[in-house]
């Protein structure tokens, strides 16, 4: 709530906070969530009002698009987001398990440095149509960002292999290298598009398990990714 690049809104009832929502404004495409509602207030249209509030903020600030990740089992939120104009873009699997400690031949993983930013941003631009430079810069400063090099150049990076991190690569081998080098999978794990059957099977074959199915949804501008990627919980 203290971050200047995150718009925060809460709902109150009789002096008690009963709901909240957030708009992450640190990229060209904004991210929404987490949306939370107190159990005794659910099914009262409060979720819709909180979503409408952050969407109005996104329109005021002229974001080209917004994205969110929805828990696939939650039918009501899926229906709400669809009625608000969101489209389903990717089925996801939330994966967790022990660190793999694997090396991928020809792919070297190391910590990302400030001088790697431009190459990483170009890579993200090529994959998604926009970069996520501010997130990358923060991850480098925090020491969580990693890059993978192949044939003498940067071919993939991750801000974190975990719920709040994203990754992009030119090929599945780049993402395998980043996942294989991760010391742990932060939080509940990381998100993987299940339509990438090769990478999904590779993770399962190496002992990772599906924690829950999720869904990437978007409103407004969406560019179909042209490379391999791992989304964050925000988008």
C-alpha positions in Angstrom: 0.0 0.0 0.0 3.0 2.3 0.5 4.2 1.9 -3.1 3.6 4.9 -5.3 3.2 2.8 -8.4 0.3 0.8 -6.9 -3.3 2.3 -6.7 -5.0 0.8 -3.6 -8.7 0.9 -2.7 -10.6 -0.5 0.3 -14.2 -1.0 1.1 -15.6 -0.3 4.5 -18.8 -1.4 6.3 -19.8 0.0 9.7 -16.2 1.1 10.3 -14.7 -2.3 9.3 -12.6 -2.9 6.2 -14.3 -5.7 4.3 -12.6 -5.7 0.9 -9.7 -4.4 -1.1 -8.3 -4.2 -4.6 -5.1 -3.0 -6.3 -4.0 -1.6 -9.6 -0.3 -2.2 -10.4 0.9 0.7 -12.6 4.5 -0.1 -13.1 4.3 -1.2 -16.7 2.6 -0.2 -20.0 -0.1 -2.8 -19.2 -1.5 -2.5 -15.7 -2.1 -5.5 -13.4 -5.1 -6.0 -11.1 -5.2 -7.8 -7.8 -5.4 -9.3 -5.4 -9.1 -8.6 -5.0 -10.3 -9.7 -1.6 -13.7 -9.7 0.1 -14.5 -10.7 3.7 -16.4 -14.0 3.7 -19.5 -12.6 5.3 -19.8 -9.9 2.7 -19.4 -12.0 -0.4 -22.1 -12.2 -3.0 -23.2 -8.6 -2.3 -21.8 -7.0 -5.5 -18.9 -5.5 -3.6 -16.3 -7.3 -5.8 -17.9 -5.7 -8.9 -17.7 -2.3 -7.3 -14.0 -2.7 -6.3 -13.2 -3.9 -9.8 -15.1 -1.0 -11.4 -13.1 1.4 -9.2 -9.7 0.1 -10.4 -10.8 -0.1 -14.0 -11.9 3.5 -13.8 -8.5 4.4 -12.5 -6.9 2.5 -15.4 -9.0 4.5 -17.8 -8.1 7.8 -16.2 -4.5 7.0 -16.5 -4.9 5.8 -20.1 -3.5 2.4 -19.8 -3.7 0.6 -23.1 -4.8 -2.6 -21.3 -5.1 -4.4 -18.0 -4.5 -8.0 -17.0 -5.2 -10.3 -14.1 -4.8 -13.9 -13.0 -7.9 -15.6 -11.8 -8.3 -18.8 -9.8 -9.8 -21.2 -12.3 -12.0 -23.0 -9.7 -13.7 -19.8 -8.7 -16.8 -19.7 -11.0 -18.2 -16.4 -9.6 -15.0 -14.4 -10.2 -14.6 -15.9 -13.7 -18.2 -14.7 -14.5 -17.6 -11.3 -13.0 -14.5 -10.6 -14.9 -16.0 -11.8 -18.2 -19.1 -9.5 -17.7 -16.7 -6.6 -17.0 -15.1 -7.2 -20.4 -12.1 -9.4 -19.7 -11.2 -12.1 -22.2 -9.5 -15.4 -21.3 -6.0 -15.5 -22.8 -4.1 -18.4 -21.2 -4.9 -21.4 -19.0 -2.2 -21.6 -16.3 -0.8 -24.1 -13.8 0.5 -22.9 -10.5 3.6 -25.3 -10.0 5.5 -25.9 -6.8 8.1 -28.4 -5.6 11.8 -28.8 -4.6 14.5 -26.9 -6.4 15.5 -28.8 -9.5 19.2 -27.8 -9.5 19.6 -28.6 -13.1 21.9 -27.2 -15.8 20.7 -27.0 -19.4 23.7 -27.6 -21.8 24.7 -24.5 -23.7 22.7 -22.2 -21.4 24.4 -20.3 -18.6 22.4 -18.7 -15.8 23.8 -15.9 -13.7 22.5 -13.0 -11.6 21.2 -10.0 -13.7 23.2 -6.7 -13.5 22.1 -3.2 -14.2 24.0 -3.3 -17.5 21.8 -6.2 -18.7 18.6 -4.1 -18.5 18.5 -2.9 -22.1 19.0 -6.4 -23.5 16.3 -7.8 -21.2 13.9 -5.1 -22.1 14.3 -5.7 -25.8 13.7 -9.4 -25.2 10.5 -8.7 -23.3 9.4 -6.2 -26.0 9.9 -8.9 -28.6 7.9 -11.5 -26.7 5.1 -9.3 -25.3 5.1 -6.1 -27.3 6.1 -4.0 -24.3 8.8 -4.2 -21.6 8.5 -4.5 -17.9 11.5 -2.4 -17.1 10.5 -1.1 -13.8 9.8 -4.5 -12.4 13.1 -5.8 -13.8 15.1 -2.9 -12.3 13.5 -3.5 -8.9 14.4 -7.2 -9.1 18.0 -6.5 -10.1 18.3 -4.1 -7.1 16.8 -6.8 -4.8 19.1 -9.4 -6.2 16.4 -11.8 -7.4 16.7 -11.3 -11.1 18.6 -13.9 -13.2 19.5 -14.1 -16.9 20.3 -16.9 -19.2 22.9 -16.6 -21.9 23.2 -18.8 -25.0 25.7 -18.5 -27.9 27.2 -15.4 -26.3 24.0 -13.3 -25.8 21.1 -12.9 -23.4 18.2 -15.1 -24.5 16.0 -15.1 -21.4 15.6 -13.5 -18.0 13.4 -13.9 -14.8 12.7 -11.3 -12.2 11.9 -14.3 -9.9 10.8 -17.8 -10.4 7.8 -17.5 -8.1 4.3 -16.0 -7.8 5.3 -12.4 -8.1 8.0 -12.9 -10.7 7.8 -13.1 -14.5 10.2 -14.6 -17.1 10.6 -14.5 -20.8 12.8 -16.5 -23.2 13.4 -17.1 -26.8 12.9 -20.8 -26.4 11.8 -23.4 -23.9 15.4 -24.2 -23.2 15.9 -20.7 -21.9 13.0 -21.1 -19.4 14.2 -24.6 -18.5 17.6 -23.2 -17.6 16.0 -20.4 -15.5 13.7 -22.8 -13.7 16.4 -25.4 -13.2 18.8 -22.8 -11.7 16.2 -21.4 -9.2 17.2 -22.0 -5.6 13.5 -22.2 -4.6 10.1 -21.3 -6.1 9.0 -18.3 -4.1 5.6 -18.2 -2.4 3.0 -20.6 -3.6 5.2 -21.4 -6.7 5.3 -20.1 -10.2 2.8 -19.9 -13.1 3.2 -21.7 -16.4 1.0 -21.5 -19.5 -0.3 -25.1 -19.9 -0.7 -24.6 -23.7 3.1 -24.9 -23.7 2.9 -28.6 -23.4 6.6 -29.3 -23.8 7.6 -27.1 -20.9 4.6 -28.2 -18.8 5.5 -31.9 -19.2 9.2 -31.2 -18.5 8.3 -29.6 -15.2 6.0 -32.5 -14.2 8.6 -35.1 -15.3 11.1 -33.4 -12.9 8.9 -33.7 -9.9 7.0 -30.4 -9.8 3.4 -30.6 -9.0 0.3 -28.6 -9.9 -1.0 -26.7 -6.9 -4.0 -25.1 -8.7 -5.2 -24.2 -12.1 -5.5 -20.5 -12.9 -6.4 -18.3 -15.8 -4.7 -15.3 -17.4 -7.4 -12.7 -18.5 -7.0 -9.3 -20.1 -9.1 -6.2 -21.0 -8.0 -3.9 -23.7 -4.8 -4.3 -25.6 -3.3 -7.8 -25.7 -0.4 -8.9 -27.9 -0.1 -12.6 -28.4 3.3 -13.6 -27.0 5.8 -14.5 -29.7 8.2 -16.4 -27.4 8.1 -18.5 -24.2 7.1 -16.8 -20.9 6.0 -17.3 -17.3 3.5 -14.7 -16.1 3.4 -13.3 -12.6 0.3 -13.4 -10.4 -0.3 -9.8 -11.6 0.0 -10.6 -15.3 
